[in-house]
Amino acid sequence: MRRSLVTGGAGFIGSNFVRHLLAVADDSVTVLDKLTYAGSRSSLEGLDPDRVSVVTGDIADAVLVDRLFSGHDLVVHFAAETHNDNSLRDPGPFLHSNIVGTYTLLEAARKHGIRFHHVSTDEVYGDLELDDPARFTELTPYNPSSPYSSTKAASDLLVRAWVRSFGVRATISNCSNNYGPFQHVEKFIPRQITNVLQGQRPRLYGDGLNVRDWIHTEDHSSAVLAVIDRGTIGETYLIGADGERSNIEVVRTLLRLMGEPETAFDLVRDRVGHDRRYAIDSTRLRSELGWTPRFVDFEAGLTHTIEWYRDHSPWWEPGKEAVEALYGATGQ
Ligand code: NAD
Ligand code: TDX
């Protein structure tokens, strides 16, 4: 039985990954999570306590990390500060968790010779014009825009250097925008769903024409596992499911699915430095590792996600007011 350490396993994608791993593999899992505002034990509720344990702590705590690594075979690294808007308000925590935290984990991986998978984002490649026929590939040069994406780019480069210089057995995946259950209400899709559930209007930044390449978090999980099980050490794999949509298109679909007029949204102040478009070419992942996405019906995925938020208000309601107060302060 593989013993896996999942950092950030109490966050959105990490908790979905833990659930996925327990369902499809024999792993026992230790979650290492600082339980910041973005992490919650309740996201792991109901999982078999004989197979999952949670350690509350910081990935930048070298003593704790060293102790935990010695009992594990694999580290899957999700922990990060993840919200672009927060990184524009206060970049400090992003440097700490994303750069120093990843460095601390890499040093322990080097010492213990442990297999390491680093979870990253397509935002490291910057953005594309709306009419550009190109999509990001593993060969696209790094060109991050925000404090968030630049710290993720830095963490990717640290992983590459630790592979080359110290022989750490690591892989990297860069994924597009995820949606699904357990996503924090600060993010685009949950914010708009919970706004509508509370009788408020969705709020679109700028002209609403920015494009994101949506993937269901279950497909992200299966892709990460494919890279862990079949990927080549030292290599990078882009993860995406051909889900390009403008933000305004997503909001109109949500409103329709929730029984509201498709025009019942507000355009608000744009994000500073707002990336225009992300788009992933995942040919390598599909052709080399035989991965295919299963949740390709976006409307069906959104319908399930809406139902999940409708059924889980105790999970998201306590944090909603504070998030909206922060947005209110910037007119968003
Ligand atoms: P999230 O904000 O929902 O969860 C992050 C988790 O990390 C939280 O549980 C938090 O408590 C924990 N954490 C933060 N700092 C920590 C620290 N110093 N020590 C220990 N734990 C810490 O984020 P998410 O959306 O689930 O993203 C997970 C990973 O996937 C991140 O690395 C992110 O860059 C990457 N990613 C996210 C997306 C997306 O669309 N959300 C897309 C591609 C890649
Ligand atoms: O209220 C909003 N209105 C709006 O128009 C919010 C919160 C967002 N937006 C726009 C900004 C983006 O164009 O929606 C799009 C998606 O925004 P976010 O959910 O903040 O995601 P994004 O900035 O694209 O980054 C996400 O995908 C890549 C994750 O937050 C990152 O962690 C991941 O790396």
Short mmCIF file of C-alpha atoms and ligand atoms in Angstrom, two decimals:
data_model
loop_
_atom_site.label_atom_id
_atom_site.label_comp_id
_atom_site.label_asym_id
_atom_site.label_seq_id
_atom_site.Cartn_x
_atom_site.Cartn_y
_atom_site.Cartn_z
CA MET A 1 0.00 0.00 0.00
CA ARG A 2 1.45 3.37 -1.05
CA ARG A 3 1.72 5.99 1.72
CA SER A 4 0.93 9.38 0.21
CA LEU A 5 1.39 12.81 1.73
CA VAL A 6 -0.98 15.35 0.15
CA THR A 7 -0.18 18.99 0.89
CA GLY A 8 -3.14 21.37 0.70
CA GLY A 9 -5.48 18.37 0.93
CA ALA A 10 -8.09 20.38 2.83
CA GLY A 11 -8.47 22.87 -0.04
CA PHE A 12 -10.66 22.66 -3.13
CA ILE A 13 -8.62 20.55 -5.56
CA GLY A 14 -6.62 18.76 -2.86
CA SER A 15 -9.72 17.44 -1.05
CA ASN A 16 -11.28 16.31 -4.34
CA PHE A 17 -7.99 14.59 -5.19
CA VAL A 18 -7.89 12.76 -1.83
CA ARG A 19 -11.44 11.52 -2.43
CA HIS A 20 -10.49 10.41 -5.94
CA LEU A 21 -7.34 8.63 -4.74
CA LEU A 22 -9.21 6.69 -2.05
CA ALA A 23 -11.80 5.61 -4.63
CA VAL A 24 -9.42 4.39 -7.34
CA ALA A 25 -6.23 3.31 -5.50
CA ASP A 26 -5.10 1.57 -2.29
CA ASP A 27 -3.15 4.53 -0.87
CA SER A 28 -3.23 5.62 2.73
CA VAL A 29 -3.16 9.40 2.87
CA THR A 30 -1.75 11.99 5.23
CA VAL A 31 -3.00 15.50 4.53
CA LEU A 32 -0.64 18.33 5.51
CA ASP A 33 -2.57 21.58 5.52
CA LYS A 34 -2.21 24.89 7.35
CA LEU A 35 -6.00 25.30 7.32
CA THR A 36 -5.81 28.90 6.13
CA TYR A 37 -9.09 30.68 5.32
CA ALA A 38 -9.14 28.48 2.17
CA GLY A 39 -8.81 25.10 3.88
CA SER A 40 -11.40 23.23 5.90
CA ARG A 41 -11.47 19.89 7.70
CA SER A 42 -15.12 19.63 6.71
CA SER A 43 -14.02 19.21 3.08
CA LEU A 44 -12.64 15.80 4.13
CA GLU A 45 -15.61 14.76 6.27
CA GLY A 46 -16.87 11.20 5.91
CA LEU A 47 -13.60 9.75 4.59
CA ASP A 48 -12.34 6.46 6.07
CA PRO A 49 -10.31 7.41 9.20
CA ASP A 50 -8.24 4.22 8.78
CA ARG A 51 -6.95 5.57 5.46
CA VAL A 52 -6.86 9.36 5.93
CA SER A 53 -5.29 11.48 8.66
CA VAL A 54 -4.90 15.24 8.80
CA VAL A 55 -1.85 17.08 10.14
CA THR A 56 -2.36 20.80 10.64
CA GLY A 57 0.85 22.64 9.77
CA ASP A 58 2.80 24.84 7.40
CA ILE A 59 4.70 23.39 4.41
CA ALA A 60 7.41 25.95 5.19
CA ASP A 61 8.00 24.34 8.63
CA ALA A 62 11.18 22.37 7.84
CA VAL A 63 11.17 20.35 11.08
CA LEU A 64 7.58 19.19 10.63
CA VAL A 65 8.08 18.46 6.93
CA ASP A 66 11.23 16.42 7.59
CA ARG A 67 9.42 14.33 10.21
CA LEU A 68 6.43 13.69 7.94
CA PHE A 69 8.45 12.81 4.82
CA SER A 70 10.25 9.92 6.51
CA GLY A 71 7.04 7.87 6.72
CA HIS A 72 5.82 8.34 3.13
CA ASP A 73 6.46 7.05 -0.40
CA LEU A 74 4.92 9.88 -2.41
CA VAL A 75 4.24 13.60 -1.97
CA VAL A 76 1.52 15.31 -4.01
CA HIS A 77 1.92 19.06 -3.57
CA PHE A 78 -1.25 21.17 -3.88
CA ALA A 79 -0.74 23.61 -0.97
CA ALA A 80 -0.56 27.24 -2.09
CA GLU A 81 -2.08 30.65 -1.78
CA THR A 82 -4.29 30.56 -4.88
CA HIS A 83 -6.41 33.67 -5.39
CA ASN A 84 -5.19 36.30 -7.86
CA ASP A 85 -7.25 39.09 -6.29
CA ASN A 86 -5.72 38.39 -2.85
CA SER A 87 -2.24 38.42 -4.37
CA LEU A 88 -2.92 41.93 -5.68
CA ARG A 89 -3.98 43.09 -2.19
CA ASP A 90 -1.14 41.41 -0.25
CA PRO A 91 1.55 39.38 -2.07
CA GLY A 92 3.51 38.40 1.09
CA PRO A 93 1.71 35.12 1.92
CA PHE A 94 2.10 34.03 -1.73
CA LEU A 95 5.89 34.30 -1.52
CA HIS A 96 5.89 32.42 1.78
CA SER A 97 3.65 29.48 0.86
CA ASN A 98 4.28 29.15 -2.85
CA ILE A 99 8.03 29.80 -2.99
CA VAL A 100 9.48 29.16 0.50
CA GLY A 101 6.96 26.36 1.11
CA THR A 102 7.84 24.56 -2.14
CA TYR A 103 11.56 25.05 -1.45
CA THR A 104 11.12 23.47 2.01
CA LEU A 105 9.33 20.45 0.53
CA LEU A 106 11.97 20.03 -2.20
CA GLU A 107 14.78 20.01 0.33
CA ALA A 108 12.99 17.24 2.25
CA ALA A 109 12.30 15.32 -1.00
CA ARG A 110 16.01 15.53 -1.79
CA LYS A 111 17.04 14.32 1.65
CA HIS A 112 14.55 11.44 1.78
CA GLY A 113 14.73 10.52 -1.94
CA ILE A 114 10.93 10.68 -2.12
CA ARG A 115 8.82 10.80 -5.33
CA PHE A 116 7.35 14.30 -5.65
CA HIS A 117 4.54 15.63 -7.81
CA HIS A 118 4.11 19.40 -8.08
CA VAL A 119 0.67 20.77 -8.96
CA SER A 120 0.74 24.04 -10.87
CA THR A 121 -1.28 26.28 -13.13
CA ASP A 122 -1.49 27.41 -16.77
CA GLU A 123 -1.20 31.00 -15.51
CA VAL A 124 2.60 30.65 -15.49
CA TYR A 125 2.44 31.11 -19.29
CA GLY A 126 0.77 34.53 -19.11
CA ASP A 127 -2.19 35.13 -21.41
CA LEU A 128 -3.28 34.88 -25.05
CA GLU A 129 -5.23 37.30 -27.25
CA LEU A 130 -8.86 36.34 -27.87
CA ASP A 131 -8.24 35.82 -31.60
CA ASP A 132 -4.90 33.99 -31.23
CA PRO A 133 -5.18 30.49 -32.74
CA ALA A 134 -2.39 29.33 -30.37
CA ARG A 135 -2.86 27.43 -27.12
CA PHE A 136 -0.32 26.83 -24.33
CA THR A 137 1.95 23.79 -24.70
CA GLU A 138 4.79 22.43 -22.56
CA LEU A 139 7.16 24.53 -24.72
CA THR A 140 5.43 27.92 -24.20
CA PRO A 141 7.81 30.38 -22.46
CA TYR A 142 6.97 31.41 -18.90
CA ASN A 143 5.46 34.92 -18.73
CA PRO A 144 3.39 35.26 -15.53
CA SER A 145 1.33 38.42 -14.88
CA SER A 146 0.25 38.54 -11.22
CA PRO A 147 1.99 38.04 -7.87
CA TYR A 148 0.09 34.72 -7.65
CA SER A 149 1.16 33.41 -11.05
CA SER A 150 4.74 34.65 -10.66
CA THR A 151 5.12 32.77 -7.37
CA LYS A 152 3.69 29.61 -9.00
CA ALA A 153 6.17 30.10 -11.89
CA ALA A 154 8.97 30.44 -9.35
CA SER A 155 7.89 27.22 -7.64
CA ASP A 156 7.85 25.32 -10.97
CA LEU A 157 11.38 26.52 -11.73
CA LEU A 158 12.57 25.43 -8.27
CA VAL A 159 11.20 21.93 -8.98
CA ARG A 160 12.99 21.80 -12.34
CA ALA A 161 16.25 22.91 -10.72
CA TRP A 162 15.97 20.33 -7.92
CA VAL A 163 15.43 17.61 -10.54
CA ARG A 164 18.45 18.63 -12.59
CA SER A 165 20.83 19.62 -9.79
CA PHE A 166 19.94 17.11 -7.10
CA GLY A 167 18.20 14.27 -8.94
CA VAL A 168 14.89 14.74 -7.13
CA ARG A 169 12.31 12.39 -8.70
CA ALA A 170 9.69 15.01 -9.53
CA THR A 171 7.03 15.69 -12.14
CA ILE A 172 5.04 18.88 -12.74
CA SER A 173 1.52 19.42 -14.05
CA ASN A 174 0.04 22.77 -15.14
CA CYS A 175 -3.74 22.77 -15.25
CA SER A 176 -6.41 25.16 -16.46
CA ASN A 177 -9.31 26.60 -14.39
CA ASN A 178 -11.06 24.00 -12.22
CA TYR A 179 -14.69 23.95 -11.14
CA GLY A 180 -16.74 21.59 -9.00
CA PRO A 181 -17.73 21.04 -5.34
CA PHE A 182 -15.75 22.42 -2.37
CA GLN A 183 -14.38 25.46 -4.25
CA HIS A 184 -14.02 28.57 -2.09
CA VAL A 185 -16.68 31.25 -2.65
CA GLU A 186 -14.02 33.84 -3.52
CA LYS A 187 -13.53 32.12 -6.92
CA PHE A 188 -15.55 33.04 -10.01
CA ILE A 189 -18.08 30.20 -10.41
CA PRO A 190 -18.90 29.65 -6.70
CA ARG A 191 -19.12 33.40 -6.14
CA GLN A 192 -21.74 33.80 -8.84
CA ILE A 193 -23.73 30.68 -7.82
CA THR A 194 -23.84 31.74 -4.16
CA ASN A 195 -24.70 35.32 -5.13
CA VAL A 196 -27.75 34.07 -7.01
CA LEU A 197 -28.66 31.71 -4.14
CA GLN A 198 -28.61 34.75 -1.83
CA GLY A 199 -30.69 36.91 -4.19
CA GLN A 200 -27.67 38.97 -5.39
CA ARG A 201 -26.59 39.53 -9.00
CA PRO A 202 -23.44 37.93 -10.49
CA ARG A 203 -20.57 40.38 -10.91
CA LEU A 204 -18.42 40.31 -14.03
CA TYR A 205 -15.05 42.06 -14.20
CA GLY A 206 -14.46 44.52 -17.05
CA ASP A 207 -16.26 43.64 -20.29
CA GLY A 208 -16.82 40.00 -19.26
CA LEU A 209 -15.10 38.78 -22.42
CA ASN A 210 -12.05 37.21 -20.74
CA VAL A 211 -11.77 33.52 -21.55
CA ARG A 212 -10.95 30.66 -19.18
CA ASP A 213 -10.45 27.00 -20.14
CA TRP A 214 -12.69 25.10 -17.70
CA ILE A 215 -12.04 21.58 -16.45
CA HIS A 216 -14.00 19.59 -13.88
CA THR A 217 -11.87 18.96 -10.80
CA GLU A 218 -12.48 15.17 -11.11
CA ASP A 219 -10.73 15.25 -14.49
CA HIS A 220 -7.85 17.22 -12.95
CA SER A 221 -7.54 14.50 -10.28
CA SER A 222 -7.41 11.64 -12.79
CA ALA A 223 -4.82 13.53 -14.85
CA VAL A 224 -2.59 14.18 -11.82
CA LEU A 225 -2.77 10.48 -10.96
CA ALA A 226 -1.88 9.54 -14.54
CA VAL A 227 1.23 11.73 -14.33
CA ILE A 228 2.18 10.25 -10.94
CA ASP A 229 1.73 6.66 -12.14
CA ARG A 230 2.94 6.89 -15.74
CA GLY A 231 4.71 10.24 -16.22
CA THR A 232 8.44 10.59 -16.91
CA ILE A 233 10.55 11.99 -14.08
CA GLY A 234 11.64 15.57 -14.71
CA GLU A 235 8.86 16.24 -17.21
CA THR A 236 5.98 18.71 -17.32
CA TYR A 237 2.45 17.84 -18.48
CA LEU A 238 -0.28 20.35 -19.32
CA ILE A 239 -3.79 19.41 -18.18
CA GLY A 240 -6.88 20.74 -19.96
CA ALA A 241 -10.20 19.51 -21.32
CA ASP A 242 -10.92 21.87 -24.27
CA GLY A 243 -13.31 23.93 -22.14
CA GLU A 244 -12.72 27.50 -23.38
CA ARG A 245 -15.57 29.86 -22.51
CA SER A 246 -15.88 33.62 -21.95
CA ASN A 247 -16.85 34.69 -18.43
CA ILE A 248 -20.05 36.28 -19.73
CA GLU A 249 -21.02 32.99 -21.39
CA VAL A 250 -20.50 31.15 -18.10
CA VAL A 251 -22.61 33.67 -16.16
CA ARG A 252 -25.43 33.56 -18.71
CA THR A 253 -25.46 29.75 -18.53
CA LEU A 254 -25.50 29.82 -14.72
CA LEU A 255 -28.37 32.30 -14.65
CA ARG A 256 -30.40 30.21 -17.09
CA LEU A 257 -29.75 27.00 -15.15
CA MET A 258 -30.81 28.78 -11.95
CA GLY A 259 -34.05 30.07 -13.46
CA GLU A 260 -33.02 33.77 -13.70
CA PRO A 261 -32.97 36.09 -16.73
CA GLU A 262 -29.66 35.76 -18.59
CA THR A 263 -29.17 39.54 -18.37
CA ALA A 264 -29.41 39.72 -14.56
CA PHE A 265 -25.71 40.45 -13.92
CA ASP A 266 -23.58 43.57 -13.28
CA LEU A 267 -20.34 44.61 -14.96
CA VAL A 268 -17.91 45.84 -12.28
CA ARG A 269 -14.38 47.24 -12.05
CA ASP A 270 -11.83 45.13 -13.90
CA ARG A 271 -9.04 43.20 -12.18
CA VAL A 272 -5.67 44.99 -12.44
CA GLY A 273 -3.48 43.24 -15.05
CA HIS A 274 -6.39 40.88 -15.84
CA ASP A 275 -5.19 38.00 -18.07
CA ARG A 276 -7.32 37.98 -21.24
CA ARG A 277 -7.39 34.32 -22.21
CA TYR A 278 -6.00 30.95 -21.15
CA ALA A 279 -6.11 27.88 -23.40
CA ILE A 280 -4.43 24.52 -22.97
CA ASP A 281 -3.21 22.05 -25.58
CA SER A 282 -3.12 18.77 -23.64
CA THR A 283 -1.94 16.60 -26.57
CA ARG A 284 1.09 15.35 -24.67
CA LEU A 285 -0.92 14.11 -21.68
CA ARG A 286 -3.45 12.41 -23.96
CA SER A 287 -1.02 10.81 -26.41
CA GLU A 288 1.82 9.82 -24.04
CA LEU A 289 -0.19 8.85 -20.95
CA GLY A 290 -3.51 7.86 -22.56
CA TRP A 291 -5.54 10.28 -20.41
CA THR A 292 -8.96 11.54 -21.49
CA PRO A 293 -11.38 13.79 -19.60
CA ARG A 294 -14.73 12.25 -18.60
CA PHE A 295 -16.69 15.34 -17.47
CA VAL A 296 -16.84 17.11 -20.82
CA ASP A 297 -20.49 18.21 -20.67
CA PHE A 298 -20.00 21.65 -19.11
CA GLU A 299 -23.70 22.35 -18.53
CA ALA A 300 -24.14 19.00 -16.75
CA GLY A 301 -21.06 19.76 -14.61
CA LEU A 302 -22.40 23.23 -13.78
CA THR A 303 -25.83 21.80 -12.92
CA HIS A 304 -24.24 19.38 -10.42
CA THR A 305 -22.09 22.16 -9.01
CA ILE A 306 -25.12 24.45 -8.54
CA GLU A 307 -26.94 21.59 -6.77
CA TRP A 308 -23.93 21.00 -4.54
CA TYR A 309 -23.84 24.66 -3.38
CA ARG A 310 -27.61 24.64 -2.93
CA ASP A 311 -27.32 21.54 -0.71
CA HIS A 312 -24.21 22.61 1.24
CA SER A 313 -24.92 26.13 2.50
CA PRO A 314 -23.41 25.35 5.97
CA TRP A 315 -20.11 24.68 4.16
CA TRP A 316 -19.92 28.04 2.34
CA GLU A 317 -22.23 30.51 4.12
CA PRO A 318 -19.93 31.32 7.07
CA GLY A 319 -17.18 32.67 4.75
CA LYS A 320 -19.36 34.48 2.23
CA GLU A 321 -19.86 37.79 4.02
CA ALA A 322 -16.14 38.37 4.61
CA VAL A 323 -15.35 37.60 0.95
CA GLU A 324 -18.00 40.05 -0.28
CA ALA A 325 -16.70 42.73 2.13
CA LEU A 326 -13.23 42.42 0.54
CA TYR A 327 -14.69 42.67 -2.96
CA GLY A 328 -16.84 45.62 -1.87
CA ALA A 329 -13.72 47.54 -0.81
CA THR A 330 -12.38 47.43 -4.40
CA GLY A 331 -15.74 48.05 -6.07
CA GLN A 332 -15.96 44.49 -7.34
P1 NAD B 1 -7.33 26.36 -2.38
O1 NAD B 1 -6.99 27.78 -2.08
O2 NAD B 1 -8.75 25.93 -2.42
O3 NAD B 1 -6.57 25.38 -1.37
C1 NAD B 1 -5.24 25.59 -0.97
C2 NAD B 1 -4.98 24.77 0.28
O4 NAD B 1 -3.60 24.94 0.67
C3 NAD B 1 -5.83 25.22 1.49
O5 NAD B 1 -6.39 24.09 2.12
C4 NAD B 1 -4.83 25.93 2.40
O6 NAD B 1 -5.16 25.83 3.77
C5 NAD B 1 -3.54 25.20 2.06
N1 NAD B 1 -2.32 26.00 2.32
C6 NAD B 1 -2.07 27.26 1.91
N2 NAD B 1 -0.85 27.65 2.36
C7 NAD B 1 -0.33 26.61 3.06
C8 NAD B 1 0.87 26.39 3.76
N3 NAD B 1 1.82 27.35 3.84
N4 NAD B 1 1.07 25.19 4.36
C9 NAD B 1 0.13 24.22 4.30
N5 NAD B 1 -1.04 24.37 3.67
C10 NAD B 1 -1.28 25.55 3.04
O7 NAD B 1 -6.60 26.06 -3.79
P2 NAD B 1 -6.99 25.10 -4.99
O8 NAD B 1 -7.81 25.85 -5.95
O9 NAD B 1 -7.46 23.81 -4.43
O10 NAD B 1 -5.55 24.89 -5.66
C11 NAD B 1 -4.70 23.80 -5.27
C12 NAD B 1 -3.45 23.83 -6.15
O11 NAD B 1 -3.82 23.69 -7.52
C13 NAD B 1 -2.64 25.11 -6.05
O12 NAD B 1 -1.27 24.78 -6.07
C14 NAD B 1 -3.03 25.89 -7.30
O13 NAD B 1 -1.99 26.74 -7.71
C15 NAD B 1 -3.25 24.76 -8.28
N6 NAD B 1 -4.19 25.06 -9.39
C16 NAD B 1 -5.44 25.54 -9.12
C17 NAD B 1 -6.33 25.76 -10.17
C18 NAD B 1 -7.75 26.26 -9.95
O14 NAD B 1 -8.48 26.48 -10.92
N7 NAD B 1 -8.21 26.43 -8.71
C19 NAD B 1 -5.93 25.50 -11.49
C20 NAD B 1 -4.63 25.01 -11.71
C21 NAD B 1 -3.77 24.78 -10.65
O1 TDX B 2 -16.38 37.98 -9.26
C1 TDX B 2 -15.63 37.69 -10.20
N1 TDX B 2 -15.95 38.15 -11.45
C2 TDX B 2 -15.16 37.87 -12.55
O2 TDX B 2 -15.48 38.32 -13.65
C3 TDX B 2 -14.46 36.86 -10.04
C4 TDX B 2 -14.10 36.33 -8.67
C5 TDX B 2 -13.71 36.56 -11.15
N2 TDX B 2 -14.04 37.07 -12.36
C6 TDX B 2 -13.24 36.67 -13.54
C7 TDX B 2 -11.74 36.80 -13.43
C8 TDX B 2 -11.25 35.70 -14.35
O3 TDX B 2 -11.27 36.14 -15.69
O4 TDX B 2 -13.49 35.27 -13.74
C9 TDX B 2 -12.30 34.61 -14.19
C10 TDX B 2 -11.94 33.52 -13.19
O5 TDX B 2 -11.51 34.16 -12.00
P1 TDX B 2 -10.93 33.34 -10.74
O6 TDX B 2 -11.92 32.34 -10.29
O7 TDX B 2 -10.40 34.32 -9.76
O8 TDX B 2 -9.77 32.48 -11.44
P2 TDX B 2 -8.41 32.88 -12.21
O9 TDX B 2 -7.93 34.23 -11.84
O10 TDX B 2 -8.63 32.55 -13.66
O11 TDX B 2 -7.41 31.79 -11.55
C11 TDX B 2 -7.87 30.45 -11.31
O12 TDX B 2 -7.40 29.55 -12.27
C12 TDX B 2 -6.05 29.25 -12.25
C13 TDX B 2 -7.49 29.97 -9.91
O13 TDX B 2 -7.96 30.88 -8.95
C14 TDX B 2 -6.01 29.80 -9.80
O14 TDX B 2 -5.65 29.28 -8.54
C15 TDX B 2 -5.57 28.85 -10.87
O15 TDX B 2 -4.17 28.75 -10.86
#
